[in-house]
XYZ file of C-alpha atoms in Angstrom:
561
model
C 30.437 35.301 -24.151
C 31.424 37.697 -26.741
C 34.990 36.164 -27.122
C 33.287 32.655 -27.669
C 30.939 34.312 -30.296
C 33.870 35.884 -32.239
C 35.662 32.506 -32.143
C 32.728 30.723 -33.532
C 32.295 33.369 -36.292
C 35.976 33.109 -37.358
C 35.749 29.423 -37.399
C 32.975 29.610 -39.848
C 35.183 31.829 -42.065
C 38.084 29.737 -41.849
C 35.874 26.756 -42.694
C 34.852 28.516 -45.929
C 38.374 29.149 -46.859
C 39.512 25.537 -46.301
C 36.659 24.345 -48.472
C 38.422 25.583 -51.534
C 41.690 23.686 -50.681
C 40.045 20.476 -49.893
C 36.900 18.684 -51.029
C 36.475 16.923 -47.751
C 36.488 18.458 -44.312
C 35.293 17.562 -40.844
C 32.489 18.964 -38.652
C 33.806 21.392 -35.890
C 31.614 19.770 -33.341
C 32.040 16.063 -34.512
C 35.489 15.647 -35.695
C 34.913 12.035 -36.461
C 32.314 12.703 -39.109
C 33.307 14.107 -42.368
C 30.956 16.629 -44.073
C 30.784 17.671 -47.676
C 30.370 20.862 -49.472
C 26.602 20.160 -49.884
C 26.180 19.829 -46.309
C 27.779 23.202 -45.621
C 25.362 24.617 -48.159
C 22.557 23.253 -46.246
C 23.737 24.724 -43.082
C 24.240 28.063 -44.854
C 20.664 27.795 -46.233
C 19.215 27.161 -42.942
C 20.997 30.295 -41.591
C 19.730 32.411 -44.478
C 16.200 31.189 -43.702
C 16.528 31.783 -40.103
C 17.849 35.399 -40.920
C 14.964 36.116 -43.263
C 12.546 35.089 -40.507
C 14.151 37.540 -38.124
C 14.107 40.279 -40.646
C 10.361 39.844 -41.498
C 9.475 39.235 -37.789
C 11.488 42.512 -36.944
C 9.487 44.492 -39.705
C 6.290 43.561 -38.239
C 7.080 44.451 -34.694
C 5.559 47.450 -33.068
C 7.753 50.403 -32.086
C 8.053 49.300 -28.492
C 9.362 45.841 -29.625
C 11.673 47.403 -32.149
C 13.187 49.525 -29.277
C 13.733 46.519 -27.307
C 15.069 44.427 -30.139
C 17.676 46.958 -31.387
C 17.587 49.946 -29.077
C 16.194 52.290 -31.666
C 14.163 55.162 -30.582
C 10.765 55.155 -32.167
C 11.180 58.515 -33.990
C 8.184 57.773 -36.411
C 5.743 57.290 -33.490
C 6.988 60.257 -31.812
C 6.635 62.117 -34.970
C 3.053 60.859 -35.501
C 1.922 61.998 -32.131
C 3.431 65.444 -32.579
C 1.879 65.553 -35.948
C -1.563 64.799 -34.461
C -1.355 67.620 -32.120
C -0.033 70.439 -34.445
C -2.244 69.345 -37.435
C -5.292 69.525 -35.028
C -4.262 72.936 -33.784
C -3.929 74.073 -37.374
C -7.338 72.888 -38.244
C -9.017 74.609 -35.283
C -7.213 77.942 -36.079
C -8.206 77.693 -39.720
C -11.859 76.632 -38.716
C -12.232 79.849 -36.549
C -10.829 82.019 -39.410
C -13.036 80.173 -41.948
C -16.048 80.546 -39.678
C -15.824 84.410 -39.857
C -15.596 84.401 -43.565
C -18.671 82.200 -43.790
C -20.584 84.285 -41.295
C -19.738 87.404 -43.164
C -20.996 85.905 -46.472
C -24.340 84.687 -44.949
C -25.086 87.848 -43.270
C -24.273 89.773 -46.389
C -26.614 87.475 -48.375
C -29.425 88.116 -45.792
C -28.665 91.975 -45.923
C -29.145 92.028 -49.760
C -32.422 90.221 -49.497
C -33.795 92.690 -47.108
C -32.415 95.556 -48.944
C -33.342 94.717 -52.491
C -36.418 92.257 -52.226
C -39.656 94.218 -51.393
C -41.500 93.145 -48.433
C -39.022 90.293 -47.729
C -39.425 88.307 -44.580
C -36.823 85.864 -43.065
C -37.310 82.367 -44.100
C -39.801 83.155 -46.805
C -37.471 82.689 -49.822
C -38.898 79.563 -51.066
C -42.530 81.243 -51.248
C -41.264 84.510 -52.665
C -42.895 84.960 -55.945
C -44.965 87.634 -57.995
C -48.302 86.847 -59.720
C -49.145 90.054 -61.487
C -47.467 92.065 -64.209
C -47.635 95.293 -62.284
C -45.835 93.552 -59.348
C -43.101 92.539 -61.543
C -42.582 96.044 -62.829
C -42.892 97.387 -59.300
C -40.294 94.798 -57.921
C -37.699 95.767 -60.571
C -38.228 99.468 -60.006
C -37.830 98.770 -56.256
C -34.487 97.109 -56.922
C -33.211 100.046 -59.078
C -34.354 102.395 -56.313
C -32.700 100.667 -53.601
C -29.529 100.237 -55.396
C -29.183 103.976 -55.939
C -30.033 104.639 -52.235
C -27.491 102.018 -50.921
C -25.184 104.540 -49.106
C -28.323 105.916 -47.281
C -29.861 102.572 -46.334
C -27.183 100.193 -45.578
C -25.440 99.988 -41.983
C -22.511 98.296 -43.426
C -19.558 99.497 -45.240
C -20.998 98.553 -48.735
C -19.777 100.593 -51.809
C -20.433 100.493 -55.553
C -17.933 98.664 -57.839
C -15.869 101.120 -59.789
C -14.292 100.799 -63.227
C -11.684 103.429 -63.068
C -13.347 106.660 -62.047
C -16.817 105.599 -63.065
C -19.291 103.337 -61.273
C -20.457 100.061 -62.979
C -24.106 100.179 -63.947
C -26.799 97.753 -62.782
C -27.573 95.319 -65.650
C -31.123 94.228 -66.544
C -31.125 91.099 -68.728
C -34.484 89.887 -70.288
C -34.608 86.354 -71.852
C -37.684 85.777 -74.043
C -38.864 83.702 -76.889
C -38.095 85.270 -80.281
C -41.598 84.833 -81.402
C -44.296 84.165 -78.948
C -47.904 84.378 -80.033
C -49.994 82.415 -77.480
C -53.762 82.243 -77.461
C -55.108 79.787 -74.706
C -58.666 80.652 -75.455
C -58.619 79.143 -78.819
C -56.050 76.653 -77.877
C -53.603 77.838 -80.532
C -50.126 79.255 -80.281
C -47.223 80.106 -82.534
C -43.671 80.228 -80.875
C -39.989 80.340 -81.989
C -38.005 78.102 -79.609
C -34.869 80.436 -79.943
C -34.299 82.683 -76.933
C -33.265 86.323 -77.412
C -31.633 88.329 -74.710
C -31.990 91.894 -74.109
C -29.585 93.797 -72.009
C -30.362 97.321 -70.256
C -27.878 99.352 -68.541
C -29.103 101.342 -65.567
C -26.710 104.127 -64.216
C -28.555 104.917 -61.082
C -25.845 105.779 -58.581
C -26.899 108.145 -55.714
C -29.965 109.451 -57.716
C -32.874 107.385 -58.898
C -36.202 108.542 -60.208
C -36.315 106.331 -63.162
C -39.016 103.887 -63.810
C -38.619 100.387 -65.501
C -40.847 100.120 -68.546
C -41.121 96.770 -70.585
C -42.252 96.700 -74.302
C -44.851 94.093 -73.170
C -42.897 91.236 -74.737
C -44.897 88.127 -74.423
C -43.419 84.743 -73.208
C -40.752 85.926 -71.019
C -38.510 83.055 -69.845
C -36.000 84.820 -67.301
C -35.200 88.277 -66.179
C -31.915 88.904 -64.235
C -31.001 91.975 -62.366
C -27.240 92.117 -61.750
C -25.079 94.414 -59.905
C -21.779 94.462 -57.941
C -21.263 95.516 -54.316
C -17.880 95.825 -52.454
C -17.195 95.504 -48.775
C -14.481 94.845 -45.965
C -14.637 92.310 -43.438
C -13.375 94.402 -40.428
C -14.153 91.807 -37.710
C -10.807 89.912 -38.422
C -8.856 92.974 -37.003
C -9.909 91.910 -33.469
C -8.067 88.750 -34.027
C -4.938 90.233 -35.253
C -5.731 89.416 -38.781
C -5.670 91.520 -41.920
C -9.099 92.191 -43.249
C -10.131 90.941 -46.616
C -11.900 93.023 -49.286
C -15.128 91.286 -50.844
C -16.722 91.817 -54.256
C -20.125 90.597 -54.207
C -21.997 90.033 -57.439
C -25.674 90.079 -56.632
C -27.982 88.291 -59.100
C -31.827 88.515 -58.659
C -33.620 86.197 -60.923
C -37.241 86.314 -62.007
C -38.027 82.735 -63.207
C -40.957 82.432 -65.507
C -40.011 79.221 -67.507
C -43.080 77.391 -66.347
C -45.467 80.087 -67.457
C -47.832 78.969 -64.730
C -48.791 82.622 -63.504
C -46.278 82.272 -60.662
C -43.001 84.022 -61.222
C -40.514 82.801 -58.621
C -37.961 85.426 -57.456
C -34.513 84.314 -56.132
C -31.600 86.215 -54.926
C -28.004 84.778 -55.147
C -24.537 86.086 -54.977
C -21.148 85.390 -56.102
C -18.172 86.251 -53.806
C -14.580 86.946 -54.718
C -12.090 87.662 -51.942
C -9.167 89.913 -52.772
C -6.303 91.555 -51.020
C -6.977 95.014 -49.968
C -4.784 97.494 -52.053
C -3.965 100.015 -49.513
C -4.256 99.425 -45.762
C -3.164 100.705 -42.568
C -3.880 99.270 -39.161
C -2.919 101.019 -35.788
C -3.340 99.538 -32.406
C -2.489 96.037 -33.713
C 0.506 94.126 -34.697
C 0.963 91.962 -37.632
C 3.350 89.592 -35.540
C 0.526 86.986 -35.124
C 0.414 86.685 -38.986
C 4.043 85.895 -39.192
C 3.834 83.479 -36.339
C 0.863 81.682 -38.073
C 2.907 81.282 -41.295
C 5.831 79.952 -39.303
C 3.592 77.563 -37.530
C 2.329 76.354 -40.908
C 6.000 75.918 -42.118
C 6.552 73.736 -39.173
C 3.632 71.684 -40.091
C 4.902 71.449 -43.651
C 8.323 70.116 -42.440
C 6.640 67.652 -40.130
C 4.426 66.133 -42.696
C 7.205 65.950 -45.196
C 9.305 64.122 -42.737
C 6.436 61.790 -41.949
C 5.880 61.238 -45.642
C 9.489 60.302 -46.183
C 9.571 58.004 -43.246
C 6.321 56.249 -44.317
C 7.355 55.964 -47.854
C 10.607 54.388 -46.773
C 8.874 51.851 -44.589
C 6.593 50.999 -47.641
C 9.643 50.474 -49.808
C 11.256 48.248 -47.347
C 8.230 46.152 -46.994
C 7.940 45.759 -50.768
C 11.603 44.691 -51.040
C 11.062 42.253 -48.096
C 8.041 40.856 -49.902
C 10.273 40.259 -53.132
C 12.951 38.576 -50.945
C 10.284 36.341 -49.280
C 8.896 35.440 -52.681
C 12.163 34.465 -53.957
C 12.806 32.223 -50.853
C 9.633 30.473 -51.279
C 10.174 29.896 -55.035
C 13.784 28.659 -54.517
C 13.281 26.367 -51.503
C 9.774 25.363 -51.597
C 8.904 25.633 -55.234
C 5.484 27.503 -54.476
C 4.300 30.984 -55.239
C 3.283 33.211 -52.408
C -0.450 34.054 -52.413
C -1.488 37.609 -52.762
C -2.989 37.789 -49.386
C 0.443 37.101 -47.799
C 2.130 39.653 -50.167
C -0.255 42.417 -49.206
C 0.504 41.935 -45.608
C 3.856 43.464 -46.374
C 2.271 46.542 -47.705
C 0.885 48.231 -44.525
C -2.400 50.061 -45.155
C -1.670 52.268 -42.283
C 1.424 53.589 -43.935
C -0.463 54.243 -47.166
C -3.091 56.015 -44.990
C -0.439 58.258 -43.397
C 1.029 59.062 -46.881
C -2.261 60.171 -48.115
C -2.976 62.252 -45.017
C 0.546 63.760 -45.248
C -0.022 64.683 -48.889
C -3.365 66.247 -48.289
C -2.042 68.164 -45.205
C 0.944 69.502 -47.263
C -1.236 70.784 -49.913
C -3.722 72.194 -47.410
C -0.965 74.052 -45.493
C 0.457 75.619 -48.692
C -3.112 76.635 -49.597
C -3.462 78.131 -46.129
C -0.258 79.983 -46.308
C -1.276 81.476 -49.703
C -4.843 82.411 -47.978
C -2.975 84.161 -45.179
C -0.764 86.025 -47.703
C -4.075 87.029 -49.744
C -2.478 85.128 -52.803
C -5.181 82.392 -52.771
C -8.904 83.010 -51.623
C -10.800 79.673 -51.989
C -11.479 78.678 -48.341
C -13.516 75.727 -49.544
C -10.707 73.973 -51.405
C -8.254 74.628 -48.385
C -11.024 73.216 -46.041
C -11.339 70.128 -48.058
C -7.543 69.097 -47.981
C -7.062 70.185 -44.253
C -10.237 68.553 -43.077
C -9.724 65.239 -44.871
C -6.029 65.157 -44.063
C -6.863 65.645 -40.370
C -9.586 63.016 -40.438
C -6.994 60.442 -41.794
C -4.451 61.500 -39.210
C -6.886 60.642 -36.298
C -7.936 57.533 -38.110
C -4.228 56.417 -38.144
C -4.429 56.553 -34.444
C -6.131 53.235 -34.407
C -3.000 51.644 -35.721
C -1.263 52.144 -32.388
C -4.199 51.164 -30.445
C -3.979 47.886 -32.208
C -0.869 46.978 -30.484
C -2.890 46.236 -27.535
C -4.805 42.900 -27.896
C -8.118 44.092 -26.304
C -8.255 46.909 -28.863
C -6.824 45.055 -31.750
C -9.875 42.900 -32.209
C -11.872 45.826 -33.810
C -9.166 46.253 -36.447
C -8.894 42.562 -37.210
C -12.690 42.286 -37.542
C -13.052 45.191 -39.828
C -10.239 43.843 -42.128
C -11.627 40.326 -42.093
C -15.244 41.483 -42.639
C -14.492 44.113 -45.290
C -14.614 41.777 -48.430
C -17.866 40.273 -47.421
C -19.369 43.626 -46.537
C -18.265 45.047 -50.040
C -20.021 42.296 -51.799
C -22.974 42.488 -49.688
C -23.274 46.276 -50.346
C -23.046 45.876 -54.067
C -25.854 43.386 -54.115
C -28.107 45.497 -51.719
C -27.103 48.719 -53.759
C -28.598 47.289 -56.705
C -32.025 46.744 -55.027
C -31.698 50.145 -53.557
C -31.082 51.960 -57.062
C -34.067 50.146 -58.461
C -36.334 51.477 -55.817
C -34.957 54.927 -56.333
C -35.768 54.953 -59.955
C -39.201 53.429 -59.451
C -40.221 56.015 -56.656
C -38.883 58.805 -58.804
C -40.872 58.209 -61.832
C -43.988 56.942 -60.307
C -44.256 58.885 -56.780
C -42.353 61.993 -57.968
C -45.287 64.004 -59.350
C -47.302 63.334 -56.222
C -44.712 63.612 -53.490
C -42.196 66.466 -52.771
C -39.518 64.121 -51.426
C -39.496 62.000 -54.614
C -39.150 64.915 -57.138
C -35.562 64.241 -58.041
C -33.242 61.242 -57.741
C -31.066 63.057 -55.220
C -34.096 63.548 -52.778
C -35.418 60.124 -53.490
C -32.098 58.643 -52.442
C -32.034 60.824 -49.246
C -35.642 59.975 -48.316
C -35.061 56.277 -48.683
C -31.885 56.359 -46.699
C -33.658 58.161 -43.960
C -36.319 55.522 -44.055
C -33.790 52.792 -43.569
C -32.574 54.450 -40.409
C -36.170 54.885 -39.257
C -36.066 58.692 -39.530
C -38.984 60.720 -40.820
C -41.019 57.792 -41.632
C -44.587 58.987 -40.778
C -44.400 62.232 -42.664
C -43.299 60.343 -45.679
C -46.374 58.304 -45.643
C -48.537 61.406 -44.787
C -47.350 63.879 -47.279
C -48.349 61.508 -50.269
C -50.968 63.389 -52.130
C -54.383 61.540 -52.863
C -55.233 62.960 -56.243
C -54.693 59.595 -57.871
C -55.986 56.553 -56.018
C -53.931 54.192 -58.160
C -50.580 55.945 -57.414
C -51.668 56.334 -53.752
C -52.134 52.603 -53.434
C -48.906 51.893 -55.352
C -47.136 54.316 -52.921
C -48.274 52.251 -50.007
C -47.276 48.905 -51.508
C -43.882 50.655 -52.444
C -42.978 52.172 -49.134
C -44.028 49.051 -47.069
C -42.083 46.621 -49.172
C -39.068 48.859 -49.120
C -39.109 49.273 -45.225
C -39.759 45.517 -44.782
C -37.067 44.532 -47.094
C -34.175 46.826 -45.949
C -35.055 47.246 -42.358
C -35.983 43.598 -41.376
C -33.936 41.685 -43.908
C -31.068 43.322 -45.490
C -30.021 45.452 -42.581
C -30.318 42.409 -40.271
C -28.217 40.374 -42.787
C -25.530 43.131 -42.660
C -25.287 43.099 -39.042
C -25.015 39.394 -39.100
C -21.968 39.400 -41.337
C -20.113 41.838 -38.852
C -21.167 39.679 -35.754
C -20.198 36.446 -37.394
C -16.749 37.840 -38.429
C -16.355 39.098 -34.884
C -17.167 35.674 -33.426
C -14.625 34.028 -35.740
C -11.871 36.445 -34.853
C -12.617 36.129 -31.006
C -12.416 32.325 -31.161
C -9.058 32.688 -32.905
C -7.825 35.052 -30.370
C -8.867 32.596 -27.662
C -6.821 29.863 -29.384
C -3.626 32.128 -28.714
C -3.531 33.237 -32.319
C -3.219 30.072 -34.334
C -1.415 30.939 -37.710
C -4.094 31.195 -40.558
C -1.691 32.090 -43.417
C 1.557 30.627 -44.845
C 3.487 33.765 -43.822
C 2.277 33.570 -40.203
C 3.225 29.941 -40.187
C 6.597 30.709 -41.577
C 7.144 33.285 -38.854
C 5.884 31.144 -35.995
C 8.931 28.956 -36.400
C 11.138 31.959 -34.927
C 10.701 32.013 -31.153
C 13.204 34.802 -30.503
C 11.826 37.614 -28.319
C 12.518 41.196 -28.948
C 14.651 41.550 -25.922
C 16.771 38.350 -26.568
C 19.519 40.155 -28.203
C 19.689 38.225 -31.316
C 18.280 41.009 -33.590
C 21.221 43.156 -32.589
C 23.827 40.395 -33.090
C 22.555 39.209 -36.237
C 23.508 42.419 -38.169
C 27.015 42.353 -36.655
C 27.522 38.651 -37.483
C 26.405 39.103 -41.013
C 28.892 41.828 -41.429
C 31.842 39.805 -39.892
C 31.109 36.859 -42.088
C 30.754 38.855 -45.119
C 34.221 40.469 -44.401
C 35.890 37.144 -43.919
C 34.570 35.707 -47.125
C 35.619 38.850 -48.989
C 39.114 38.210 -47.649
């Protein structure tokens, strides 16, 4: 069989050489019928068309079919499986480490509230406020006193922040109107809108008997008590990780902007994580740290390799798209529609490239965090979490090789344009309800105070959550607004739950039924590209995909001679 194949190939080569010497020759199969140079070009054109069909069909084969077609091991598939496992393991390890950091921050925040806020009770932060001038001074004095007794009170390893050999002082900042003369009894006032700031330094470390005195400035706007506390997170030692040193900047705010007689008190803190300058750990080995860094380097190499392979596949698809477009313009005189062109650019490869990019950046940041060069866990979490999510979504691509599972992917792809258009139209109605509810119901309902809370409330109503409390919590101070709120809520619920949401589901179900019917009809071609490929009936294990490359090489060698 191989000998006959080589003889046929060399006959074609000799036929090409004879064409140059004679303008007329004979068919190799029908020696009595002369053929011209144009007939030979037609045969060559048909061969090139068939070759293009096989190239495109081979490009759209799954890894198993490509293995049967050319015997190539599906390295990319194996690499993706390995990548899913190691990236997930990396995310779990980082999540456990990040969980210790978050727990340490939250517990320190709760500790500072109990240490520096007088009579603080867990869960009472929203209602924590003062109402008398004496309470304001008393609370500020309490903060200063507790700051001076930090070593005697805390059960942690908290320490004052130092600037050289001296401790940094506690700062008291008062913001007030430059000139504020207010006389509510006579309904007169004189006020300068400019806000001045007065800063007081309190050096009260390890001894405090001072008392805060205010110069009775009227129209206070804000008062801030700011101080810095340092601590070390020692719980990481048990997990064979080096501890981090934390700088907590505690800010206690007395908010009197409303001048309603209720001064809200809030405690916040900014956290900065640094590498400890001098450390010594006994009874533990730093080997795990190096192993973790090596593991991250392996993930970097894997993702870079996956990125290169997927990028190469995208480039090959684009080049094949240009070749198919030239073929259609040359032989049929038509332009390829964009829907057929986009089939050559696999969205799954794009998704893998994005996931590899995010994982590479996240792994680099994770290595810097472990080496204490970079301390932003949140940024690293976003990159690693999003990258891992895309990696797992990419698994659906391989599930789509099975016809029973592929119907989900085909349905989502077919319904996507209609869904986007429908969401745009429904979103306009949704935004209009948000603005209306915010401006009308906002003063009388807590869930409608801001645009963000309005959107969250309405989205919860669409899903049937928290519906009765939304109706019940509406204040009845204004009968007109109360009646309007009922009309507003009833029309919104009826419109979105019974109409818009039902239409949205109908779009998905109609698309599913259409795809299901097409699948039952044995996949009737619905695009010009699929019709073009349906002519090629060669199976992956037929052997033509292996011989095609060898034949083209031999022919090209003969012609070059």
